[in-house]
C-alpha positions as a printed Julia matrix, in Angstrom:
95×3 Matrix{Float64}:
   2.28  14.85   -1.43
   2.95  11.34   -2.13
   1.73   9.58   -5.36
  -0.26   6.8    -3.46
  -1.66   9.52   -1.11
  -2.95  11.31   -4.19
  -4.12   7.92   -6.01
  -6.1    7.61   -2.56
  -7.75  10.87   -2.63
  -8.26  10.73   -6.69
 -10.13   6.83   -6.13
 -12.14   7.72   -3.19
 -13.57  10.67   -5.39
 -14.29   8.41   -7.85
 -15.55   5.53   -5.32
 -18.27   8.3    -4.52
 -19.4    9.64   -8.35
 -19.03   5.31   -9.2
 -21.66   4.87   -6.71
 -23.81   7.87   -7.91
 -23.33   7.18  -11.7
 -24.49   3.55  -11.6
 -27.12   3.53  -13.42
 -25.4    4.86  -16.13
 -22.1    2.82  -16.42
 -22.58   0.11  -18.67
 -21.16  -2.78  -16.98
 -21.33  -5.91  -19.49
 -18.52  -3.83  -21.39
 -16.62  -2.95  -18.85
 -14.21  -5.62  -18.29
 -12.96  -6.24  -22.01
 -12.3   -2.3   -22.18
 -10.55  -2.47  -18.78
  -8.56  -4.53  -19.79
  -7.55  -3.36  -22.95
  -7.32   0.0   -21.43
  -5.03  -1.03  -18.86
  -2.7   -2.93  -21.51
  -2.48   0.2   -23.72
  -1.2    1.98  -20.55
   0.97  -0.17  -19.84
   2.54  -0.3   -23.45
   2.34   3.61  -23.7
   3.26   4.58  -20.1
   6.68   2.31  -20.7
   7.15   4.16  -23.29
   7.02   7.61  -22.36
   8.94   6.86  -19.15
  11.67   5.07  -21.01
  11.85   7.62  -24.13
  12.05  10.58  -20.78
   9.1   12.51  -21.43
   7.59  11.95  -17.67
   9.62  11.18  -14.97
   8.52   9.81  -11.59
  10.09  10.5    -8.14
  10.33   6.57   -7.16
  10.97   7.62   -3.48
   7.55   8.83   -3.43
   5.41   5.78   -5.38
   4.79   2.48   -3.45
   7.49   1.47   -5.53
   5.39  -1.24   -7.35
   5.85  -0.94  -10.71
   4.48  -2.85  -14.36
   7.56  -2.2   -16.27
   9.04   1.18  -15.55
   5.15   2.44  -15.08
   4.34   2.68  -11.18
   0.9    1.27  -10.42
  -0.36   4.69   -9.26
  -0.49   5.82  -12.42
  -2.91   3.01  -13.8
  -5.17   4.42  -11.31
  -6.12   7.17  -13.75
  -7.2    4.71  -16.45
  -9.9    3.14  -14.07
 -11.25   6.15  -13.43
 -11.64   6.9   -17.12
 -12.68   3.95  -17.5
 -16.16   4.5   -15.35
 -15.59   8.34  -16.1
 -15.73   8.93  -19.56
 -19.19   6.44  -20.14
 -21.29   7.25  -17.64
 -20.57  10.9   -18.62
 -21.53  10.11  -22.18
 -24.39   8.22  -20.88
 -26.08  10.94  -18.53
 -25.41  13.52  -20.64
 -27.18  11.4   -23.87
 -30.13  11.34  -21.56
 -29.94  14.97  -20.96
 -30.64  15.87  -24.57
């Protein structure tokens, strides 16, 4: 399987719960923490692929990259992004 094929199947998941969970996500904070998420991942994925700690096959990204991060991986840092509040948020409600 192909990074962007599992990036596709990972988003579309979370495309669905996103929809679901909407009443929970708090959106006003969203964009500041996206993008100070997606700068930390950048920083940190650059350097864990430089120091050789993960390793990508770059025959199977889409070959765009931020760095020596490809942009498959900032996929996962959206999806925390919506994830981890909405989570927080439902379950808050819950007890």
């Amino acid at each position: 399987m192909t990074y962007p094929l599992l990036t596709l199947v990972v988003l579309s998941i979370f495309a669905i719960y996103a929809v679901l969970m909407r009443r929970w996500i708090s959106w006003r904070f969203l964009a500041p923490a996206a993008i100070f998420m997606i700068a930390m991942t950048a920083i940190f994925d650059n350097v864990i692929i430089g120091s050789g700690i993960v390793d990508y096959d770059y025959e199977k990204t889409l070959g765009i990259r931020i760095g020596l991060a490809p942009i498959e991986d900032f996929a996962y840092t959206l999806v925390a992004l919506v994830l981890v509040p909405s989570l927080f948020n439902w379950l808050r409600s819950r007890f």
